[in-house]
Amino acid sequence: PPPFRERGLASELLGGGYPCERRGQGTVEVGTLACLVRREGAYYALTNRHVAGTTGEEVFARIRGERVRVGLSEGAPLTKQKLKARFPAYAESNVFVNVDAGLIRLDDVSDWTSQVFGIGEMGEMFDATASTLTLDLMGLPVRAFGGTSGVLEGEIKALFFRYQSVGDYDYVSDVLIGPRR
């Protein structure tokens, strides 16, 4: 692939789609800020677990070429959950869903917007339950903006795609996204 070009987005308001980074042990972990999350009266940015790191690590974004601190990583990252915990109507006991999530406790929420860079305002949130996850979702177009990759477009190809089986345990992704037709 072509070498990574460091992006320094021009807006001083941070939001979904902005690149972020954490430095530690001689490496730089790069990812994308996904959205704002509110928990127990505090605001957080959601990102990948490898970017958030362990509790108390500084996370940065690039604004107009400047490296600006966003906040500190908080809590243990979420890596996998039993399918039954996320979707109680599904009785499979040894099926795990991969979750790649980490939280960053924000230094200043007034620096943020709820809009997603490269996309704009979000529409209504989809409530994913055992009743709403139907085959009607197959082929549905989706769009995202990655902090390092830019615009990403695809469509839903599969629900609960099993990518690994080890012993009595199955590992699935809740949604598999592939290229648009």
Tab-separated table of N, CA and C in Angstrom:
chain	number	residue	atom	x	y	z
A	1	PRO	N	0.829	-1.200	0.000
A	1	PRO	CA	0.000	0.000	0.000
A	1	PRO	C	0.864	1.251	0.000
A	2	PRO	N	0.287	2.378	-0.448
A	2	PRO	CA	1.068	3.617	-0.426
A	2	PRO	C	1.382	4.012	1.015
A	3	PRO	N	2.453	4.773	1.229
A	3	PRO	CA	2.798	5.162	2.597
A	3	PRO	C	1.694	6.018	3.217
A	4	PHE	N	1.545	5.876	4.520
A	4	PHE	CA	0.536	6.637	5.259
A	4	PHE	C	0.883	8.113	5.210
A	5	ARG	N	-0.100	8.916	4.830
A	5	ARG	CA	0.073	10.366	4.838
A	5	ARG	C	-0.617	10.905	6.072
A	6	GLU	N	0.091	11.645	6.846
A	6	GLU	CA	-0.488	12.203	8.061
A	6	GLU	C	-1.509	13.254	7.682
A	7	ARG	N	-2.705	13.120	8.242
A	7	ARG	CA	-3.755	14.087	7.965
A	7	ARG	C	-3.833	15.077	9.100
A	8	GLY	N	-4.051	16.300	8.772
A	8	GLY	CA	-4.277	17.344	9.759
A	8	GLY	C	-5.528	18.089	9.321
A	9	LEU	N	-6.691	17.641	9.738
A	9	LEU	CA	-7.941	18.232	9.279
A	9	LEU	C	-8.044	19.671	9.753
A	10	ALA	N	-8.748	20.492	8.987
A	10	ALA	CA	-8.741	21.931	9.205
A	10	ALA	C	-9.685	22.414	10.294
A	11	SER	N	-10.773	21.733	10.535
A	11	SER	CA	-11.742	22.195	11.520
A	11	SER	C	-11.183	22.078	12.927
A	12	GLU	N	-11.457	23.085	13.745
A	12	GLU	CA	-11.029	23.026	15.138
A	12	GLU	C	-12.006	22.230	15.988
A	13	LEU	N	-13.192	21.911	15.439
A	13	LEU	CA	-14.132	21.051	16.152
A	13	LEU	C	-13.830	19.604	15.819
A	14	LEU	N	-13.665	18.792	16.840
A	14	LEU	CA	-13.409	17.367	16.655
A	14	LEU	C	-14.731	16.630	16.553
A	15	GLY	N	-14.704	15.470	15.929
A	15	GLY	CA	-15.904	14.651	15.823
A	15	GLY	C	-15.572	13.321	15.191
A	16	GLY	N	-16.602	12.538	14.922
A	16	GLY	CA	-16.412	11.257	14.272
A	16	GLY	C	-15.659	11.420	12.965
A	17	GLY	N	-14.782	10.483	12.653
A	17	GLY	CA	-14.010	10.528	11.422
A	17	GLY	C	-12.648	11.175	11.560
A	18	TYR	N	-12.396	11.847	12.683
A	18	TYR	CA	-11.091	12.473	12.868
A	18	TYR	C	-10.046	11.419	13.222
A	19	PRO	N	-8.826	11.558	12.689
A	19	PRO	CA	-7.769	10.625	13.074
A	19	PRO	C	-7.306	10.899	14.502
A	20	CYS	N	-6.893	9.847	15.178
A	20	CYS	CA	-6.342	10.005	16.517
A	20	CYS	C	-5.152	9.073	16.666
A	21	GLU	N	-4.350	9.317	17.691
A	21	GLU	CA	-3.156	8.511	17.896
A	21	GLU	C	-2.781	8.463	19.365
A	22	ARG	N	-2.095	7.381	19.689
A	22	ARG	CA	-1.533	7.211	21.029
A	22	ARG	C	-0.123	6.680	20.849
A	23	ARG	N	0.811	7.245	21.586
A	23	ARG	CA	2.204	6.799	21.512
A	23	ARG	C	2.550	6.047	22.786
A	24	GLY	N	3.238	4.929	22.615
A	24	GLY	CA	3.664	4.167	23.771
A	24	GLY	C	4.593	3.046	23.374
A	25	GLN	N	5.580	2.782	24.190
A	25	GLN	CA	6.548	1.713	23.993
A	25	GLN	C	7.217	1.794	22.618
A	26	GLY	N	7.477	3.012	22.167
A	26	GLY	CA	8.184	3.207	20.915
A	26	GLY	C	7.348	3.058	19.661
A	27	THR	N	6.022	2.927	19.791
A	27	THR	CA	5.150	2.805	18.622
A	27	THR	C	4.090	3.901	18.645
A	28	VAL	N	3.491	4.117	17.506
A	28	VAL	CA	2.362	5.039	17.391
A	28	VAL	C	1.174	4.230	16.907
A	29	GLU	N	0.110	4.207	17.695
A	29	GLU	CA	-1.127	3.522	17.313
A	29	GLU	C	-2.057	4.566	16.727
A	30	VAL	N	-2.486	4.361	15.494
A	30	VAL	CA	-3.307	5.334	14.775
A	30	VAL	C	-4.691	4.747	14.544
A	31	GLY	N	-5.721	5.568	14.671
A	31	GLY	CA	-7.090	5.118	14.438
A	31	GLY	C	-8.014	6.281	14.164
A	32	THR	N	-9.292	6.032	14.361
A	32	THR	CA	-10.327	7.006	14.049
A	32	THR	C	-11.202	7.233	15.275
A	33	LEU	N	-11.531	8.487	15.535
A	33	LEU	CA	-12.517	8.806	16.559
A	33	LEU	C	-13.885	8.506	15.968
A	34	ALA	N	-14.695	7.725	16.665
A	34	ALA	CA	-15.970	7.289	16.099
A	34	ALA	C	-17.114	8.227	16.450
A	35	CYS	N	-17.372	8.414	17.715
A	35	CYS	CA	-18.510	9.237	18.124
A	35	CYS	C	-18.364	9.620	19.583
A	36	LEU	N	-19.251	10.483	20.040
A	36	LEU	CA	-19.304	10.854	21.452
A	36	LEU	C	-20.173	9.859	22.206
A	37	VAL	N	-19.777	9.550	23.426
A	37	VAL	CA	-20.522	8.651	24.296
A	37	VAL	C	-20.622	9.330	25.649
A	38	ARG	N	-21.787	9.248	26.269
A	38	ARG	CA	-21.938	9.814	27.611
A	38	ARG	C	-22.192	8.672	28.582
A	39	ARG	N	-21.405	8.656	29.654
A	39	ARG	CA	-21.540	7.613	30.664
A	39	ARG	C	-21.283	8.226	32.026
A	40	GLU	N	-22.241	8.009	32.945
A	40	GLU	CA	-22.118	8.486	34.323
A	40	GLU	C	-21.761	9.965	34.392
A	41	GLY	N	-22.377	10.781	33.528
A	41	GLY	CA	-22.200	12.227	33.556
A	41	GLY	C	-20.957	12.749	32.879
A	42	ALA	N	-20.134	11.889	32.322
A	42	ALA	CA	-18.915	12.330	31.645
A	42	ALA	C	-19.004	11.988	30.156
A	43	TYR	N	-18.271	12.746	29.344
A	43	TYR	CA	-18.246	12.518	27.906
A	43	TYR	C	-16.957	11.815	27.498
A	44	TYR	N	-17.117	10.905	26.544
A	44	TYR	CA	-16.013	10.101	26.035
A	44	TYR	C	-16.070	10.081	24.522
A	45	ALA	N	-14.922	9.796	23.903
A	45	ALA	CA	-14.866	9.501	22.477
A	45	ALA	C	-14.664	7.998	22.350
A	46	LEU	N	-15.389	7.386	21.429
A	46	LEU	CA	-15.254	5.966	21.153
A	46	LEU	C	-14.235	5.789	20.041
A	47	THR	N	-13.337	4.835	20.207
A	47	THR	CA	-12.349	4.521	19.179
A	47	THR	C	-12.000	3.040	19.287
A	48	ASN	N	-11.012	2.595	18.534
A	48	ASN	CA	-10.569	1.201	18.608
A	48	ASN	C	-9.753	0.973	19.877
A	49	ARG	N	-9.786	-0.253	20.359
A	49	ARG	CA	-9.102	-0.562	21.619
A	49	ARG	C	-7.594	-0.374	21.512
A	50	HIS	N	-6.990	-0.654	20.332
A	50	HIS	CA	-5.544	-0.493	20.214
A	50	HIS	C	-5.141	0.972	20.288
A	51	VAL	N	-6.034	1.871	19.905
A	51	VAL	CA	-5.731	3.295	19.980
A	51	VAL	C	-5.923	3.802	21.409
A	52	ALA	N	-6.978	3.384	22.069
A	52	ALA	CA	-7.244	3.843	23.436
A	52	ALA	C	-6.156	3.372	24.388
A	53	GLY	N	-5.678	2.154	24.213
A	53	GLY	CA	-4.628	1.658	25.094
A	53	GLY	C	-5.149	1.365	26.488
A	54	THR	N	-4.260	1.445	27.459
A	54	THR	CA	-4.635	1.163	28.839
A	54	THR	C	-5.035	2.458	29.553
A	55	THR	N	-5.663	2.327	30.685
A	55	THR	CA	-6.171	3.477	31.438
A	55	THR	C	-5.078	4.513	31.693
A	56	GLY	N	-5.435	5.774	31.428
A	56	GLY	CA	-4.554	6.885	31.744
A	56	GLY	C	-3.575	7.293	30.665
A	57	GLU	N	-3.616	6.661	29.503
A	57	GLU	CA	-2.697	7.041	28.428
A	57	GLU	C	-3.265	8.213	27.638
A	58	GLU	N	-2.400	9.136	27.226
A	58	GLU	CA	-2.832	10.299	26.464
A	58	GLU	C	-3.147	9.913	25.019
A	59	VAL	N	-4.232	10.490	24.493
A	59	VAL	CA	-4.627	10.283	23.101
A	59	VAL	C	-4.689	11.656	22.440
A	60	PHE	N	-4.206	11.728	21.199
A	60	PHE	CA	-4.084	12.996	20.484
A	60	PHE	C	-4.814	12.950	19.156
A	61	ALA	N	-5.140	14.138	18.639
A	61	ALA	CA	-5.668	14.303	17.280
A	61	ALA	C	-4.804	15.351	16.591
A	62	ARG	N	-4.917	15.425	15.271
A	62	ARG	CA	-4.201	16.449	14.504
A	62	ARG	C	-5.196	17.499	14.047
A	63	ILE	N	-4.967	18.725	14.441
A	63	ILE	CA	-5.803	19.845	14.010
A	63	ILE	C	-4.894	20.858	13.337
A	64	ARG	N	-5.145	21.084	12.053
A	64	ARG	CA	-4.333	22.009	11.250
A	64	ARG	C	-2.842	21.703	11.388
A	65	GLY	N	-2.521	20.408	11.362
A	65	GLY	CA	-1.130	19.982	11.422
A	65	GLY	C	-0.537	19.918	12.818
A	66	GLU	N	-1.251	20.409	13.816
A	66	GLU	CA	-0.756	20.406	15.195
A	66	GLU	C	-1.274	19.186	15.937
A	67	ARG	N	-0.429	18.587	16.733
A	67	ARG	CA	-0.814	17.462	17.579
A	67	ARG	C	-1.457	18.025	18.846
A	68	VAL	N	-2.759	17.719	19.042
A	68	VAL	CA	-3.536	18.282	20.148
A	68	VAL	C	-4.068	17.148	21.016
A	69	ARG	N	-3.879	17.267	22.322
A	69	ARG	CA	-4.383	16.237	23.232
A	69	ARG	C	-5.907	16.267	23.264
A	70	VAL	N	-6.509	15.089	23.138
A	70	VAL	CA	-7.964	14.923	23.176
A	70	VAL	C	-8.405	14.558	24.586
A	71	GLY	N	-7.662	13.647	25.210
A	71	GLY	CA	-8.010	13.202	26.554
A	71	GLY	C	-7.181	11.999	26.948
A	72	LEU	N	-7.682	11.286	27.967
A	72	LEU	CA	-6.995	10.110	28.490
A	72	LEU	C	-7.847	8.867	28.281
A	73	SER	N	-7.193	7.764	27.950
A	73	SER	CA	-7.935	6.504	27.809
A	73	SER	C	-8.504	6.113	29.162
A	74	GLU	N	-9.669	5.469	29.106
A	74	GLU	CA	-10.386	5.169	30.344
A	74	GLU	C	-10.878	3.734	30.337
A	75	GLY	N	-10.649	3.049	31.414
A	75	GLY	CA	-11.220	1.716	31.606
A	75	GLY	C	-10.635	0.665	30.699
A	76	ALA	N	-11.060	-0.554	30.951
A	76	ALA	CA	-10.595	-1.678	30.144
A	76	ALA	C	-11.305	-1.667	28.800
A	77	PRO	N	-10.563	-1.870	27.717
A	77	PRO	CA	-11.215	-1.924	26.405
A	77	PRO	C	-12.098	-3.163	26.296
A	78	LEU	N	-13.097	-3.078	25.456
A	78	LEU	CA	-14.004	-4.194	25.220
A	78	LEU	C	-13.503	-4.969	24.007
A	79	THR	N	-13.276	-6.278	24.180
A	79	THR	CA	-12.718	-7.070	23.090
A	79	THR	C	-13.693	-8.081	22.524
A	80	LYS	N	-14.433	-8.760	23.364
A	80	LYS	CA	-15.436	-9.705	22.879
A	80	LYS	C	-16.494	-9.889	23.953
A	81	GLN	N	-17.681	-10.258	23.491
A	81	GLN	CA	-18.804	-10.524	24.389
A	81	GLN	C	-19.514	-11.759	23.896
A	82	LYS	N	-20.149	-12.448	24.829
A	82	LYS	CA	-20.986	-13.569	24.411
A	82	LYS	C	-22.155	-13.018	23.607
A	83	LEU	N	-22.502	-13.706	22.544
A	83	LEU	CA	-23.617	-13.299	21.698
A	83	LEU	C	-24.891	-13.139	22.528
A	84	LYS	N	-25.107	-14.035	23.465
A	84	LYS	CA	-26.313	-13.995	24.298
A	84	LYS	C	-26.367	-12.724	25.152
A	85	ALA	N	-25.223	-12.179	25.550
A	85	ALA	CA	-25.198	-10.942	26.338
A	85	ALA	C	-25.642	-9.749	25.498
A	86	ARG	N	-25.315	-9.739	24.218
A	86	ARG	CA	-25.696	-8.636	23.327
A	86	ARG	C	-27.087	-8.816	22.761
A	87	PHE	N	-27.467	-10.076	22.523
A	87	PHE	CA	-28.767	-10.400	21.953
A	87	PHE	C	-29.372	-11.539	22.765
A	88	PRO	N	-30.026	-11.224	23.888
A	88	PRO	CA	-30.531	-12.267	24.796
A	88	PRO	C	-31.479	-13.272	24.144
A	89	ALA	N	-32.143	-12.908	23.061
A	89	ALA	CA	-33.075	-13.836	22.415
A	89	ALA	C	-32.341	-14.983	21.716
A	90	TYR	N	-31.042	-14.803	21.458
A	90	TYR	CA	-30.266	-15.862	20.829
A	90	TYR	C	-29.647	-16.718	21.926
A	91	ALA	N	-29.943	-17.996	21.933
A	91	ALA	CA	-29.580	-18.866	23.051
A	91	ALA	C	-28.207	-19.524	22.923
A	92	GLU	N	-27.490	-19.306	21.856
A	92	GLU	CA	-26.188	-19.945	21.708
A	92	GLU	C	-25.275	-19.526	22.858
A	93	SER	N	-24.715	-20.493	23.564
A	93	SER	CA	-23.929	-20.158	24.745
A	93	SER	C	-22.436	-20.015	24.472
A	94	ASN	N	-21.919	-20.614	23.428
A	94	ASN	CA	-20.489	-20.568	23.157
A	94	ASN	C	-20.155	-19.772	21.904
A	95	VAL	N	-20.953	-18.749	21.624
A	95	VAL	CA	-20.700	-17.887	20.480
A	95	VAL	C	-20.297	-16.517	21.006
A	96	PHE	N	-19.165	-16.005	20.511
A	96	PHE	CA	-18.654	-14.715	20.929
A	96	PHE	C	-18.674	-13.743	19.759
A	97	VAL	N	-19.000	-12.490	20.052
A	97	VAL	CA	-18.984	-11.416	19.068
A	97	VAL	C	-17.745	-10.565	19.337
A	98	ASN	N	-16.954	-10.338	18.297
A	98	ASN	CA	-15.780	-9.500	18.424
A	98	ASN	C	-16.208	-8.040	18.575
A	99	VAL	N	-15.705	-7.377	19.592
A	99	VAL	CA	-15.978	-5.962	19.818
A	99	VAL	C	-14.623	-5.281	19.956
A	100	ASP	N	-14.371	-4.286	19.154
A	100	ASP	CA	-13.087	-3.592	19.166
A	100	ASP	C	-13.341	-2.161	19.609
A	101	ALA	N	-13.449	-1.942	20.920
A	101	ALA	CA	-13.852	-0.634	21.410
A	101	ALA	C	-13.036	-0.199	22.621
A	102	GLY	N	-12.675	1.066	22.609
A	102	GLY	CA	-12.001	1.693	23.735
A	102	GLY	C	-12.548	3.096	23.904
A	103	LEU	N	-12.502	3.621	25.130
A	103	LEU	CA	-13.025	4.952	25.415
A	103	LEU	C	-11.907	5.913	25.802
A	104	ILE	N	-12.084	7.157	25.381
A	104	ILE	CA	-11.170	8.234	25.739
A	104	ILE	C	-11.991	9.273	26.504
A	105	ARG	N	-11.647	9.509	27.755
A	105	ARG	CA	-12.336	10.544	28.543
A	105	ARG	C	-11.849	11.894	28.043
A	106	LEU	N	-12.779	12.701	27.544
A	106	LEU	CA	-12.427	13.959	26.876
A	106	LEU	C	-11.990	15.030	27.866
A	107	ASP	N	-10.982	15.797	27.445
A	107	ASP	CA	-10.536	16.928	28.255
A	107	ASP	C	-11.559	18.053	28.230
A	108	ASP	N	-12.147	18.319	27.041
A	108	ASP	CA	-13.074	19.439	26.906
A	108	ASP	C	-14.116	19.099	25.841
A	109	VAL	N	-15.342	18.808	26.251
A	109	VAL	CA	-16.396	18.415	25.310
A	109	VAL	C	-16.825	19.577	24.416
A	110	SER	N	-16.522	20.809	24.803
A	110	SER	CA	-16.909	21.959	23.972
A	110	SER	C	-16.078	22.023	22.683
A	111	ASP	N	-15.031	21.215	22.578
A	111	ASP	CA	-14.221	21.134	21.359
A	111	ASP	C	-14.806	20.178	20.338
A	112	TRP	N	-15.999	19.613	20.617
A	112	TRP	CA	-16.547	18.519	19.823
A	112	TRP	C	-17.853	18.874	19.139
A	113	THR	N	-18.103	18.175	18.027
A	113	THR	CA	-19.368	18.246	17.324
A	113	THR	C	-19.904	16.827	17.178
A	114	SER	N	-21.215	16.712	17.050
A	114	SER	CA	-21.793	15.375	16.849
A	114	SER	C	-21.788	14.977	15.373
A	115	GLN	N	-21.394	15.881	14.498
A	115	GLN	CA	-21.324	15.546	13.071
A	115	GLN	C	-20.111	14.660	12.800
A	116	VAL	N	-20.223	13.842	11.754
A	116	VAL	CA	-19.132	12.957	11.357
A	116	VAL	C	-18.432	13.581	10.154
A	117	PHE	N	-17.111	13.755	10.274
A	117	PHE	CA	-16.346	14.370	9.204
A	117	PHE	C	-16.524	13.572	7.920
A	118	GLY	N	-16.757	14.251	6.817
A	118	GLY	CA	-16.913	13.595	5.527
A	118	GLY	C	-18.299	13.023	5.295
A	119	ILE	N	-19.176	13.070	6.316
A	119	ILE	CA	-20.526	12.538	6.187
A	119	ILE	C	-21.569	13.587	6.567
A	120	GLY	N	-21.338	14.319	7.641
A	120	GLY	CA	-22.302	15.311	8.116
A	120	GLY	C	-23.095	14.789	9.295
A	121	GLU	N	-24.321	15.283	9.412
A	121	GLU	CA	-25.157	14.883	10.539
A	121	GLU	C	-25.609	13.446	10.384
A	122	MET	N	-25.664	12.762	11.496
A	122	MET	CA	-26.116	11.367	11.501
A	122	MET	C	-27.639	11.327	11.458
A	123	GLY	N	-28.166	10.289	10.843
A	123	GLY	CA	-29.607	10.057	10.854
A	123	GLY	C	-30.000	9.354	12.133
A	124	GLU	N	-31.169	8.755	12.105
A	124	GLU	CA	-31.625	8.031	13.284
A	124	GLU	C	-30.750	6.816	13.544
A	125	MET	N	-30.540	6.511	14.816
A	125	MET	CA	-29.756	5.349	15.189
A	125	MET	C	-30.590	4.089	14.989
A	126	PHE	N	-29.962	3.048	14.500
A	126	PHE	CA	-30.623	1.766	14.304
A	126	PHE	C	-30.518	0.966	15.599
A	127	ASP	N	-31.639	0.525	16.121
A	127	ASP	CA	-31.674	-0.259	17.351
A	127	ASP	C	-31.538	-1.733	16.983
A	128	ALA	N	-30.333	-2.260	17.120
A	128	ALA	CA	-30.059	-3.638	16.721
A	128	ALA	C	-30.500	-4.602	17.811
A	129	THR	N	-31.572	-5.334	17.546
A	129	THR	CA	-32.081	-6.355	18.465
A	129	THR	C	-32.339	-7.623	17.676
A	130	ALA	N	-32.662	-8.689	18.372
A	130	ALA	CA	-32.981	-9.944	17.690
A	130	ALA	C	-34.183	-9.771	16.764
A	131	SER	N	-35.061	-8.834	17.073
A	131	SER	CA	-36.251	-8.600	16.242
A	131	SER	C	-35.962	-7.735	15.020
A	132	THR	N	-34.966	-6.841	15.113
A	132	THR	CA	-34.713	-5.913	14.003
A	132	THR	C	-33.619	-6.390	13.056
A	133	LEU	N	-32.762	-7.304	13.498
A	133	LEU	CA	-31.713	-7.818	12.623
A	133	LEU	C	-32.299	-8.914	11.735
A	134	THR	N	-32.762	-8.504	10.574
A	134	THR	CA	-33.388	-9.436	9.639
A	134	THR	C	-32.610	-9.440	8.329
A	135	LEU	N	-32.938	-10.369	7.461
A	135	LEU	CA	-32.268	-10.447	6.164
A	135	LEU	C	-32.584	-9.251	5.269
A	136	ASP	N	-33.541	-8.418	5.668
A	136	ASP	CA	-33.823	-7.192	4.923
A	136	ASP	C	-32.615	-6.254	4.912
A	137	LEU	N	-31.681	-6.445	5.848
A	137	LEU	CA	-30.490	-5.599	5.915
A	137	LEU	C	-29.450	-5.951	4.847
A	138	MET	N	-29.561	-7.140	4.264
A	138	MET	CA	-28.580	-7.576	3.264
A	138	MET	C	-28.602	-6.630	2.060
A	139	GLY	N	-27.424	-6.190	1.670
A	139	GLY	CA	-27.312	-5.290	0.531
A	139	GLY	C	-27.521	-3.825	0.872
A	140	LEU	N	-27.840	-3.522	2.126
A	140	LEU	CA	-28.053	-2.136	2.537
A	140	LEU	C	-26.741	-1.362	2.430
A	141	PRO	N	-26.739	-0.216	1.737
A	141	PRO	CA	-25.491	0.541	1.610
A	141	PRO	C	-25.124	1.215	2.932
A	142	VAL	N	-23.824	1.245	3.231
A	142	VAL	CA	-23.306	1.913	4.420
A	142	VAL	C	-22.137	2.786	4.008
A	143	ARG	N	-21.875	3.814	4.814
A	143	ARG	CA	-20.806	4.760	4.507
A	143	ARG	C	-20.146	5.174	5.810
A	144	ALA	N	-18.849	5.346	5.768
A	144	ALA	CA	-18.093	5.788	6.935
A	144	ALA	C	-16.964	6.695	6.464
A	145	PHE	N	-16.307	7.316	7.414
A	145	PHE	CA	-15.132	8.124	7.108
A	145	PHE	C	-14.045	7.726	8.087
A	146	GLY	N	-12.978	7.128	7.580
A	146	GLY	CA	-11.862	6.703	8.425
A	146	GLY	C	-10.823	7.798	8.538
A	147	GLY	N	-10.269	7.938	9.716
A	147	GLY	CA	-9.280	8.979	9.969
A	147	GLY	C	-8.037	8.864	9.108
A	148	THR	N	-7.676	7.670	8.700
A	148	THR	CA	-6.513	7.487	7.834
A	148	THR	C	-6.890	7.091	6.417
A	149	SER	N	-8.066	6.504	6.234
A	149	SER	CA	-8.445	5.994	4.914
A	149	SER	C	-9.358	6.917	4.131
A	150	GLY	N	-10.024	7.835	4.802
A	150	GLY	CA	-10.971	8.712	4.120
A	150	GLY	C	-12.328	8.050	3.991
A	151	VAL	N	-13.057	8.371	2.910
A	151	VAL	CA	-14.410	7.852	2.712
A	151	VAL	C	-14.363	6.345	2.458
A	152	LEU	N	-15.234	5.626	3.165
A	152	LEU	CA	-15.378	4.181	2.999
A	152	LEU	C	-16.834	3.905	2.672
A	153	GLU	N	-17.082	3.184	1.583
A	153	GLU	CA	-18.441	2.836	1.210
A	153	GLU	C	-18.526	1.340	0.978
A	154	GLY	N	-19.628	0.761	1.397
A	154	GLY	CA	-19.815	-0.667	1.216
A	154	GLY	C	-21.274	-1.018	1.384
A	155	GLU	N	-21.524	-2.324	1.561
A	155	GLU	CA	-22.884	-2.779	1.828
A	155	GLU	C	-22.823	-3.965	2.776
A	156	ILE	N	-23.917	-4.195	3.485
A	156	ILE	CA	-23.987	-5.305	4.417
A	156	ILE	C	-24.061	-6.601	3.622
A	157	LYS	N	-23.117	-7.502	3.883
A	157	LYS	CA	-23.031	-8.776	3.161
A	157	LYS	C	-23.512	-9.960	3.994
A	158	ALA	N	-23.375	-9.872	5.335
A	158	ALA	CA	-23.749	-11.005	6.178
A	158	ALA	C	-24.023	-10.536	7.595
A	159	LEU	N	-24.855	-11.293	8.288
A	159	LEU	CA	-25.120	-11.085	9.707
A	159	LEU	C	-24.546	-12.266	10.472
A	160	PHE	N	-23.871	-11.987	11.562
A	160	PHE	CA	-23.277	-13.013	12.420
A	160	PHE	C	-22.381	-13.960	11.622
A	161	PHE	N	-21.494	-13.366	10.843
A	161	PHE	CA	-20.547	-14.119	10.026
A	161	PHE	C	-19.529	-14.813	10.931
A	162	ARG	N	-19.468	-16.150	10.858
A	162	ARG	CA	-18.522	-16.906	11.683
A	162	ARG	C	-17.170	-16.915	10.988
A	163	TYR	N	-16.174	-16.331	11.643
A	163	TYR	CA	-14.847	-16.267	11.060
A	163	TYR	C	-13.859	-17.216	11.730
A	164	GLN	N	-14.255	-17.826	12.860
A	164	GLN	CA	-13.348	-18.767	13.508
A	164	GLN	C	-14.134	-19.712	14.404
A	165	SER	N	-13.721	-20.970	14.430
A	165	SER	CA	-14.253	-21.955	15.364
A	165	SER	C	-13.069	-22.657	15.998
A	166	VAL	N	-13.020	-22.641	17.322
A	166	VAL	CA	-11.945	-23.303	18.053
A	166	VAL	C	-12.590	-24.120	19.158
A	167	GLY	N	-12.440	-25.430	19.081
A	167	GLY	CA	-13.084	-26.294	20.070
A	167	GLY	C	-14.589	-26.109	20.011
A	168	ASP	N	-15.187	-25.858	21.148
A	168	ASP	CA	-16.636	-25.629	21.221
A	168	ASP	C	-17.019	-24.164	21.095
A	169	TYR	N	-16.079	-23.298	20.720
A	169	TYR	CA	-16.344	-21.867	20.680
A	169	TYR	C	-16.365	-21.355	19.242
A	170	ASP	N	-17.359	-20.525	18.941
A	170	ASP	CA	-17.458	-19.863	17.648
A	170	ASP	C	-17.281	-18.371	17.852
A	171	TYR	N	-16.626	-17.735	16.897
A	171	TYR	CA	-16.414	-16.293	16.937
A	171	TYR	C	-17.066	-15.695	15.697
A	172	VAL	N	-17.921	-14.684	15.912
A	172	VAL	CA	-18.670	-14.078	14.813
A	172	VAL	C	-18.501	-12.567	14.832
A	173	SER	N	-18.704	-11.967	13.671
A	173	SER	CA	-18.845	-10.513	13.595
A	173	SER	C	-20.342	-10.261	13.494
A	174	ASP	N	-20.828	-9.234	14.173
A	174	ASP	CA	-22.287	-9.011	14.110
A	174	ASP	C	-22.739	-8.643	12.706
A	175	VAL	N	-21.933	-7.843	11.986
A	175	VAL	CA	-22.256	-7.465	10.605
A	175	VAL	C	-20.975	-7.567	9.781
A	176	LEU	N	-21.057	-8.146	8.609
A	176	LEU	CA	-19.938	-8.196	7.681
A	176	LEU	C	-20.230	-7.213	6.560
A	177	ILE	N	-19.311	-6.267	6.353
A	177	ILE	CA	-19.477	-5.249	5.315
A	177	ILE	C	-18.469	-5.520	4.218
A	178	GLY	N	-18.939	-5.529	2.985
A	178	GLY	CA	-18.089	-5.749	1.823
A	178	GLY	C	-18.310	-4.655	0.799
A	179	PRO	N	-17.655	-4.751	-0.347
A	179	PRO	CA	-17.794	-3.708	-1.371
A	179	PRO	C	-19.209	-3.665	-1.935
A	180	ARG	N	-19.582	-2.474	-2.392
A	180	ARG	CA	-20.892	-2.324	-3.034
A	180	ARG	C	-20.867	-2.967	-4.402
A	181	ARG	N	-22.035	-3.462	-4.811
A	181	ARG	CA	-22.142	-4.059	-6.154
A	181	ARG	C	-22.018	-2.991	-7.207
